[in-house]
Amino acid sequence: MKKIILPLVVVLGLVGCKTQMKDVKDVDPVRFSNSITSSELSDYLYTFSSDEFEGRDTGSKGQKEAAQYLKNYYKSLNIQGGSDEDDPYLQTIDSSFFNGKLPSSENVVAMIKGSELPEEYLIITSHYDHVGMRNGEIYNGADDGGSGSMAMMEIAEAFKKAIEEGYRPKRSIVFLHLTGEEKGLLGSKYYTQNPIFPLENTVANLNMDMIGRVDEAHKNNPDYIYLIGSDKLSTELHEISEEANSKYANIDLDYTYNDENDPNRFYYRSDHYNFAKFDIPIIFYFNGVHEDYHKPTDTADKIDYEVLEKRAKLVFFTAWEIANRDERPFVDKPTL
């Protein structure tokens, strides 16, 4: 065997890298979730749903400025972009995909590379578009499109805190803010037809759409969230979700809208569905509809930020468990 003598600085560097990496099984993720706060969620959402972004209609000036806002946030955390475009934080969707009926638009993508299984991906999604302006009124979309996107930003920060302490997740985590949801789930449709990361290596999708309000059915019990789809494709994902909630969050998980016979058919009405069509296990987090749904009165002052914080933490804990387990969630009910 040939003897190799490394320069001292290289040896020290290799040793340093080794000692910096820690086993995620040895840490309680609650310490990282503490970075998810109602005050930061409020600060971000008041900006994101302000008149400045003009309702974030797909392809509009306001939507593109919102995309830059999200991009700048991830850059500030030193979380890398995920696309291979000139701007790695954007996945450009040409107007031709919309049959020329909409201007070109962008999904926003950032990612944290996994330590042991970097070629397996957990994708966390929320759409960031809304319906823009109508009859001179701005539809700010604080809950619808805003709440989930701001929660995702805070979840990304929590994972970044873990990495800074040496606890990098085993799998890669993709933070995907989707455009065109209000036009027919078009941003997620484009992504799944033109995936940045292989769909066959995508282990799950956690999708948040409207998670900042309390509906009439829960006005006396705001610590809840509707879960939809967690058991549709993978019994194991459903069990992971239940265990994560029981262990860390203790929120009431309401499966009312998960019923196949529910007339609202919410399972088919948000971006997770385009992942589910490819047998990627999904969970859809949803607070239910309210009187300000798709109205100009869906504003930041109507959000319950304490509740939003708890829900964002639940998604973080569920993502933590999925990203760090030895095996990906098993799909025992494939549809393809």
Short mmCIF file of C-alpha atoms in Angstrom, two decimals:
data_model
loop_
_atom_site.label_atom_id
_atom_site.label_comp_id
_atom_site.label_asym_id
_atom_site.label_seq_id
_atom_site.Cartn_x
_atom_site.Cartn_y
_atom_site.Cartn_z
CA MET A 1 0.00 0.00 0.00
CA LYS A 2 1.33 3.37 -0.98
CA LYS A 3 1.94 5.64 1.96
CA ILE A 4 0.15 8.99 1.64
CA ILE A 5 1.24 11.96 3.66
CA LEU A 6 -1.34 14.69 3.82
CA PRO A 7 -0.45 18.26 4.68
CA LEU A 8 -1.25 19.05 8.30
CA VAL A 9 -3.86 21.65 7.38
CA VAL A 10 -5.77 19.07 5.29
CA VAL A 11 -5.68 16.52 8.10
CA LEU A 12 -6.94 19.07 10.58
CA GLY A 13 -9.66 20.10 8.15
CA LEU A 14 -10.84 16.51 7.73
CA VAL A 15 -10.86 15.96 11.48
CA GLY A 16 -12.75 19.21 11.98
CA CYS A 17 -15.41 18.23 9.45
CA LYS A 18 -15.84 14.87 11.13
CA THR A 19 -16.26 16.30 14.61
CA GLN A 20 -18.74 18.92 13.40
CA MET A 21 -21.19 16.30 12.15
CA LYS A 22 -23.44 15.01 14.92
CA ASP A 23 -26.01 12.24 15.07
CA VAL A 24 -29.54 13.66 14.76
CA LYS A 25 -30.79 10.83 16.97
CA ASP A 26 -28.98 12.46 19.89
CA VAL A 27 -30.85 15.77 19.84
CA ASP A 28 -34.33 16.97 20.70
CA PRO A 29 -35.61 19.02 17.72
CA VAL A 30 -37.69 21.18 20.06
CA ARG A 31 -34.61 23.34 20.62
CA PHE A 32 -34.53 24.21 16.91
CA SER A 33 -38.29 24.69 16.67
CA ASN A 34 -37.99 27.52 19.18
CA SER A 35 -36.82 29.70 16.30
CA ILE A 36 -40.35 29.46 14.86
CA THR A 37 -42.13 32.36 16.54
CA SER A 38 -45.45 34.12 16.20
CA SER A 39 -43.69 37.49 16.16
CA GLU A 40 -41.52 36.62 13.14
CA LEU A 41 -44.46 35.03 11.34
CA SER A 42 -46.40 38.25 11.92
CA ASP A 43 -43.57 40.47 10.70
CA TYR A 44 -43.13 38.44 7.52
CA LEU A 45 -46.81 38.06 6.73
CA TYR A 46 -47.69 41.72 7.25
CA THR A 47 -45.05 42.49 4.62
CA PHE A 48 -45.84 39.61 2.27
CA SER A 49 -49.59 40.27 2.21
CA SER A 50 -49.27 44.04 2.06
CA ASP A 51 -50.58 46.17 -0.80
CA GLU A 52 -46.99 46.41 -2.05
CA PHE A 53 -47.35 43.00 -3.71
CA GLU A 54 -50.74 43.82 -5.25
CA GLY A 55 -52.31 40.45 -4.48
CA ARG A 56 -49.51 38.38 -6.09
CA ASP A 57 -51.48 37.42 -9.19
CA THR A 58 -49.70 34.83 -11.34
CA GLY A 59 -47.24 36.50 -13.71
CA SER A 60 -47.86 39.98 -12.33
CA LYS A 61 -45.32 42.50 -11.11
CA GLY A 62 -46.46 41.86 -7.53
CA GLN A 63 -45.98 38.10 -7.83
CA LYS A 64 -42.48 38.57 -9.19
CA GLU A 65 -41.62 40.96 -6.36
CA ALA A 66 -42.96 38.37 -3.91
CA ALA A 67 -40.69 35.78 -5.51
CA GLN A 68 -37.72 38.06 -4.93
CA TYR A 69 -38.79 38.53 -1.30
CA LEU A 70 -38.74 34.76 -0.78
CA LYS A 71 -35.46 34.37 -2.64
CA ASN A 72 -33.78 37.07 -0.55
CA TYR A 73 -34.92 35.37 2.63
CA TYR A 74 -33.24 32.07 1.74
CA LYS A 75 -30.11 33.88 0.62
CA SER A 76 -30.00 35.67 3.98
CA LEU A 77 -29.96 32.26 5.70
CA ASN A 78 -27.30 30.93 3.30
CA ILE A 79 -29.70 28.22 2.13
CA GLN A 80 -28.87 27.45 -1.48
CA GLY A 81 -31.16 27.60 -4.48
CA GLY A 82 -32.22 24.36 -6.08
CA SER A 83 -32.62 24.91 -9.81
CA ASP A 84 -30.01 24.82 -12.57
CA GLU A 85 -31.16 28.13 -14.03
CA ASP A 86 -29.11 31.32 -14.07
CA ASP A 87 -30.98 32.23 -10.91
CA PRO A 88 -30.89 28.99 -8.88
CA TYR A 89 -33.75 30.11 -6.65
CA LEU A 90 -36.24 30.27 -9.53
CA GLN A 91 -37.90 27.70 -11.75
CA THR A 92 -39.19 29.71 -14.66
CA ILE A 93 -42.50 28.74 -16.24
CA ASP A 94 -42.90 30.17 -19.73
CA SER A 95 -46.18 31.69 -20.81
CA SER A 96 -46.54 28.90 -23.36
CA PHE A 97 -47.19 26.44 -20.52
CA PHE A 98 -50.22 28.56 -19.67
CA ASN A 99 -51.29 28.46 -23.34
CA GLY A 100 -50.45 32.14 -23.55
CA LYS A 101 -53.31 33.02 -21.19
CA LEU A 102 -50.93 34.12 -18.42
CA PRO A 103 -47.53 35.83 -18.41
CA SER A 104 -44.48 33.77 -17.55
CA SER A 105 -44.11 33.05 -13.84
CA GLU A 106 -41.78 31.40 -11.34
CA ASN A 107 -41.71 28.75 -8.68
CA VAL A 108 -39.24 29.61 -5.91
CA VAL A 109 -37.00 26.76 -4.77
CA ALA A 110 -34.37 26.42 -2.05
CA MET A 111 -32.82 23.29 -0.63
CA ILE A 112 -30.79 21.84 2.21
CA LYS A 113 -28.64 18.91 1.18
CA GLY A 114 -28.87 15.77 3.27
CA SER A 115 -25.92 14.26 5.09
CA GLU A 116 -26.45 10.52 4.51
CA LEU A 117 -29.18 10.26 1.86
CA PRO A 118 -28.70 13.43 -0.18
CA GLU A 119 -30.34 11.89 -3.27
CA GLU A 120 -33.62 11.39 -1.42
CA TYR A 121 -35.84 14.47 -1.11
CA LEU A 122 -38.58 15.64 1.20
CA ILE A 123 -40.44 18.47 -0.52
CA ILE A 124 -42.28 21.04 1.58
CA THR A 125 -44.68 23.20 -0.42
CA SER A 126 -47.03 26.13 -0.22
CA HIS A 127 -48.31 28.34 -3.01
CA TYR A 128 -47.41 32.01 -2.74
CA ASP A 129 -49.64 33.45 -5.46
CA HIS A 130 -53.10 34.87 -4.89
CA VAL A 131 -55.76 36.42 -7.13
CA GLY A 132 -54.37 39.93 -7.52
CA MET A 133 -56.66 42.93 -7.90
CA ARG A 134 -60.31 43.11 -8.90
CA ASN A 135 -62.36 46.23 -9.45
CA GLY A 136 -59.59 48.34 -7.96
CA GLU A 137 -59.40 46.30 -4.74
CA ILE A 138 -56.31 44.35 -3.69
CA TYR A 139 -56.87 40.76 -2.59
CA ASN A 140 -53.97 40.42 -0.15
CA GLY A 141 -54.23 36.66 0.45
CA ALA A 142 -52.81 36.67 3.97
CA ASP A 143 -54.18 33.24 4.85
CA ASP A 144 -54.58 31.93 1.31
CA GLY A 145 -51.06 31.63 0.03
CA GLY A 146 -49.38 33.83 2.63
CA SER A 147 -49.64 31.82 5.86
CA GLY A 148 -48.17 28.62 4.46
CA SER A 149 -45.30 30.38 2.72
CA MET A 150 -44.30 32.26 5.86
CA ALA A 151 -44.50 29.04 7.88
CA MET A 152 -42.18 27.39 5.36
CA MET A 153 -39.66 30.20 5.78
CA GLU A 154 -39.65 29.65 9.54
CA ILE A 155 -39.35 25.88 9.11
CA ALA A 156 -36.32 26.43 6.88
CA GLU A 157 -34.75 28.60 9.56
CA ALA A 158 -35.31 25.86 12.17
CA PHE A 159 -33.47 23.33 9.99
CA LYS A 160 -30.72 25.86 9.43
CA LYS A 161 -30.35 26.28 13.20
CA ALA A 162 -29.93 22.50 13.49
CA ILE A 163 -27.24 22.49 10.81
CA GLU A 164 -25.37 25.29 12.55
CA GLU A 165 -25.16 23.06 15.61
CA GLY A 166 -23.95 20.12 13.54
CA TYR A 167 -27.26 18.30 13.06
CA ARG A 168 -27.76 18.16 9.30
CA PRO A 169 -30.84 16.13 8.24
CA LYS A 170 -30.13 12.76 6.66
CA ARG A 171 -32.26 13.46 3.61
CA SER A 172 -32.33 16.56 1.48
CA ILE A 173 -35.14 19.01 2.14
CA VAL A 174 -36.61 21.13 -0.65
CA PHE A 175 -38.55 24.30 0.12
CA LEU A 176 -40.78 24.86 -2.89
CA HIS A 177 -42.99 27.95 -3.12
CA LEU A 178 -45.44 27.41 -5.95
CA THR A 179 -47.02 29.86 -8.34
CA GLY A 180 -50.27 29.50 -10.26
CA GLU A 181 -52.18 27.52 -7.64
CA GLU A 182 -55.15 29.83 -7.93
CA LYS A 183 -55.22 29.25 -11.69
CA GLY A 184 -55.57 25.47 -11.37
CA LEU A 185 -52.56 24.09 -9.45
CA LEU A 186 -50.37 25.11 -12.38
CA GLY A 187 -47.07 25.70 -10.56
CA SER A 188 -47.10 22.24 -9.02
CA LYS A 189 -48.27 20.73 -12.29
CA TYR A 190 -45.29 22.29 -14.05
CA TYR A 191 -42.89 21.13 -11.34
CA THR A 192 -44.05 17.52 -11.43
CA GLN A 193 -43.86 17.51 -15.23
CA ASN A 194 -40.41 19.17 -15.12
CA PRO A 195 -39.00 18.04 -11.76
CA ILE A 196 -35.81 19.60 -10.50
CA PHE A 197 -35.30 16.58 -8.26
CA PRO A 198 -36.33 13.09 -9.46
CA LEU A 199 -39.89 12.22 -8.51
CA GLU A 200 -38.87 8.61 -7.88
CA ASN A 201 -36.48 9.90 -5.20
CA THR A 202 -39.05 12.23 -3.64
CA VAL A 203 -40.04 10.48 -0.41
CA ALA A 204 -42.96 12.73 0.62
CA ASN A 205 -44.63 16.09 0.14
CA LEU A 206 -45.89 18.21 3.04
CA ASN A 207 -48.19 20.92 1.69
CA MET A 208 -49.55 23.93 3.61
CA ASP A 209 -52.40 25.98 2.18
CA MET A 210 -54.38 28.28 4.51
CA ILE A 211 -53.06 27.51 8.00
CA GLY A 212 -53.37 30.86 9.79
CA ARG A 213 -57.04 31.09 10.72
CA VAL A 214 -59.58 29.33 12.94
CA ASP A 215 -62.82 28.17 11.33
CA GLU A 216 -66.29 28.32 12.84
CA ALA A 217 -66.25 24.65 13.83
CA HIS A 218 -63.21 25.20 16.07
CA LYS A 219 -63.81 28.65 17.48
CA ASN A 220 -63.71 27.17 21.00
CA ASN A 221 -60.72 24.93 20.25
CA PRO A 222 -58.17 26.77 18.10
CA ASP A 223 -55.39 24.21 18.65
CA TYR A 224 -56.32 22.08 15.66
CA ILE A 225 -55.45 21.50 12.04
CA TYR A 226 -57.25 19.59 9.32
CA LEU A 227 -55.07 16.81 7.87
CA ILE A 228 -55.92 15.52 4.45
CA GLY A 229 -54.33 12.69 2.52
CA SER A 230 -51.85 11.39 5.09
CA ASP A 231 -53.17 7.81 4.76
CA LYS A 232 -54.18 7.83 1.10
CA LEU A 233 -50.96 6.31 -0.24
CA SER A 234 -48.86 5.42 2.80
CA THR A 235 -50.11 4.04 6.10
CA GLU A 236 -46.60 4.58 7.41
CA LEU A 237 -46.63 8.31 6.64
CA HIS A 238 -49.91 8.64 8.54
CA GLU A 239 -48.34 6.87 11.53
CA ILE A 240 -45.24 9.09 11.39
CA SER A 241 -47.49 12.16 11.36
CA GLU A 242 -49.55 10.96 14.31
CA GLU A 243 -46.46 10.08 16.33
CA ALA A 244 -44.75 13.39 15.61
CA ASN A 245 -47.83 15.26 16.79
CA SER A 246 -48.21 13.14 19.91
CA LYS A 247 -44.53 13.46 20.79
CA TYR A 248 -43.99 17.16 20.12
CA ALA A 249 -47.05 19.27 19.26
CA ASN A 250 -50.23 17.79 20.75
CA ILE A 251 -52.56 19.57 18.33
CA ASP A 252 -56.01 18.19 17.55
CA LEU A 253 -55.68 16.50 14.16
CA ASP A 254 -59.05 16.74 12.45
CA TYR A 255 -59.65 14.28 9.59
CA THR A 256 -63.13 15.52 8.64
CA TYR A 257 -62.07 16.53 5.14
CA ASN A 258 -60.05 13.35 4.63
CA ASP A 259 -63.28 11.41 4.13
CA GLU A 260 -63.57 10.15 0.56
CA ASN A 261 -67.23 11.14 0.62
CA ASP A 262 -66.67 14.70 1.77
CA PRO A 263 -68.31 16.93 -0.86
CA ASN A 264 -65.60 19.62 -0.62
CA ARG A 265 -63.01 17.26 -2.18
CA PHE A 266 -60.13 19.30 -0.74
CA TYR A 267 -57.73 16.42 -1.43
CA TYR A 268 -57.93 17.37 -5.11
CA ARG A 269 -57.82 21.14 -4.63
CA SER A 270 -54.29 22.08 -3.60
CA ASP A 271 -50.77 21.52 -4.87
CA HIS A 272 -50.08 18.27 -3.03
CA TYR A 273 -52.42 16.50 -5.45
CA ASN A 274 -49.99 16.84 -8.34
CA PHE A 275 -47.43 14.95 -6.24
CA ALA A 276 -49.97 12.35 -5.12
CA LYS A 277 -50.75 11.58 -8.76
CA PHE A 278 -47.21 10.18 -8.96
CA ASP A 279 -47.70 8.03 -5.83
CA ILE A 280 -45.63 10.39 -3.70
CA PRO A 281 -47.08 10.27 -0.16
CA ILE A 282 -48.52 13.61 0.90
CA ILE A 283 -49.98 15.46 3.85
CA PHE A 284 -52.13 18.53 3.30
CA TYR A 285 -52.38 20.95 6.26
CA PHE A 286 -55.46 23.19 6.18
CA ASN A 287 -57.38 25.38 8.63
CA GLY A 288 -60.72 25.17 6.78
CA VAL A 289 -62.58 27.92 4.98
CA HIS A 290 -63.73 31.18 6.52
CA GLU A 291 -65.76 34.24 5.60
CA ASP A 292 -62.75 36.02 4.08
CA TYR A 293 -61.85 33.24 1.64
CA HIS A 294 -61.03 34.82 -1.74
CA LYS A 295 -62.13 38.23 -0.57
CA PRO A 296 -60.13 41.46 -0.16
CA THR A 297 -60.69 41.07 3.60
CA ASP A 298 -58.21 38.15 3.84
CA THR A 299 -55.68 40.39 5.57
CA ALA A 300 -52.81 39.96 7.99
CA ASP A 301 -54.69 41.35 10.98
CA LYS A 302 -57.14 38.40 10.80
CA ILE A 303 -54.40 35.77 11.33
CA ASP A 304 -54.03 33.98 14.68
CA TYR A 305 -50.25 34.03 14.93
CA GLU A 306 -50.02 31.85 18.03
CA VAL A 307 -52.00 29.16 16.22
CA LEU A 308 -49.91 29.63 13.07
CA GLU A 309 -46.76 29.12 15.13
CA LYS A 310 -48.05 25.83 16.57
CA ARG A 311 -49.02 24.54 13.15
CA ALA A 312 -45.68 25.51 11.61
CA LYS A 313 -43.91 23.66 14.43
CA LEU A 314 -46.03 20.56 13.78
CA VAL A 315 -44.96 20.56 10.14
CA PHE A 316 -41.33 21.04 11.20
CA PHE A 317 -41.49 18.10 13.61
CA THR A 318 -43.12 15.89 10.98
CA ALA A 319 -40.50 16.92 8.43
CA TRP A 320 -37.75 16.23 10.98
CA GLU A 321 -39.01 12.69 11.52
CA ILE A 322 -39.35 11.96 7.79
CA ALA A 323 -35.98 13.46 6.92
CA ASN A 324 -34.09 11.57 9.61
CA ARG A 325 -35.57 8.08 9.69
CA ASP A 326 -33.66 5.15 8.25
CA GLU A 327 -36.23 4.29 5.57
CA ARG A 328 -38.49 6.45 3.43
CA PRO A 329 -42.25 6.13 4.06
CA PHE A 330 -43.48 2.95 2.41
CA VAL A 331 -46.20 3.32 -0.22
CA ASP A 332 -48.56 0.46 0.54
CA LYS A 333 -51.54 1.85 -1.43
CA PRO A 334 -50.14 2.80 -4.84
CA THR A 335 -52.51 4.05 -7.49
CA LEU A 336 -50.25 3.81 -10.54
#
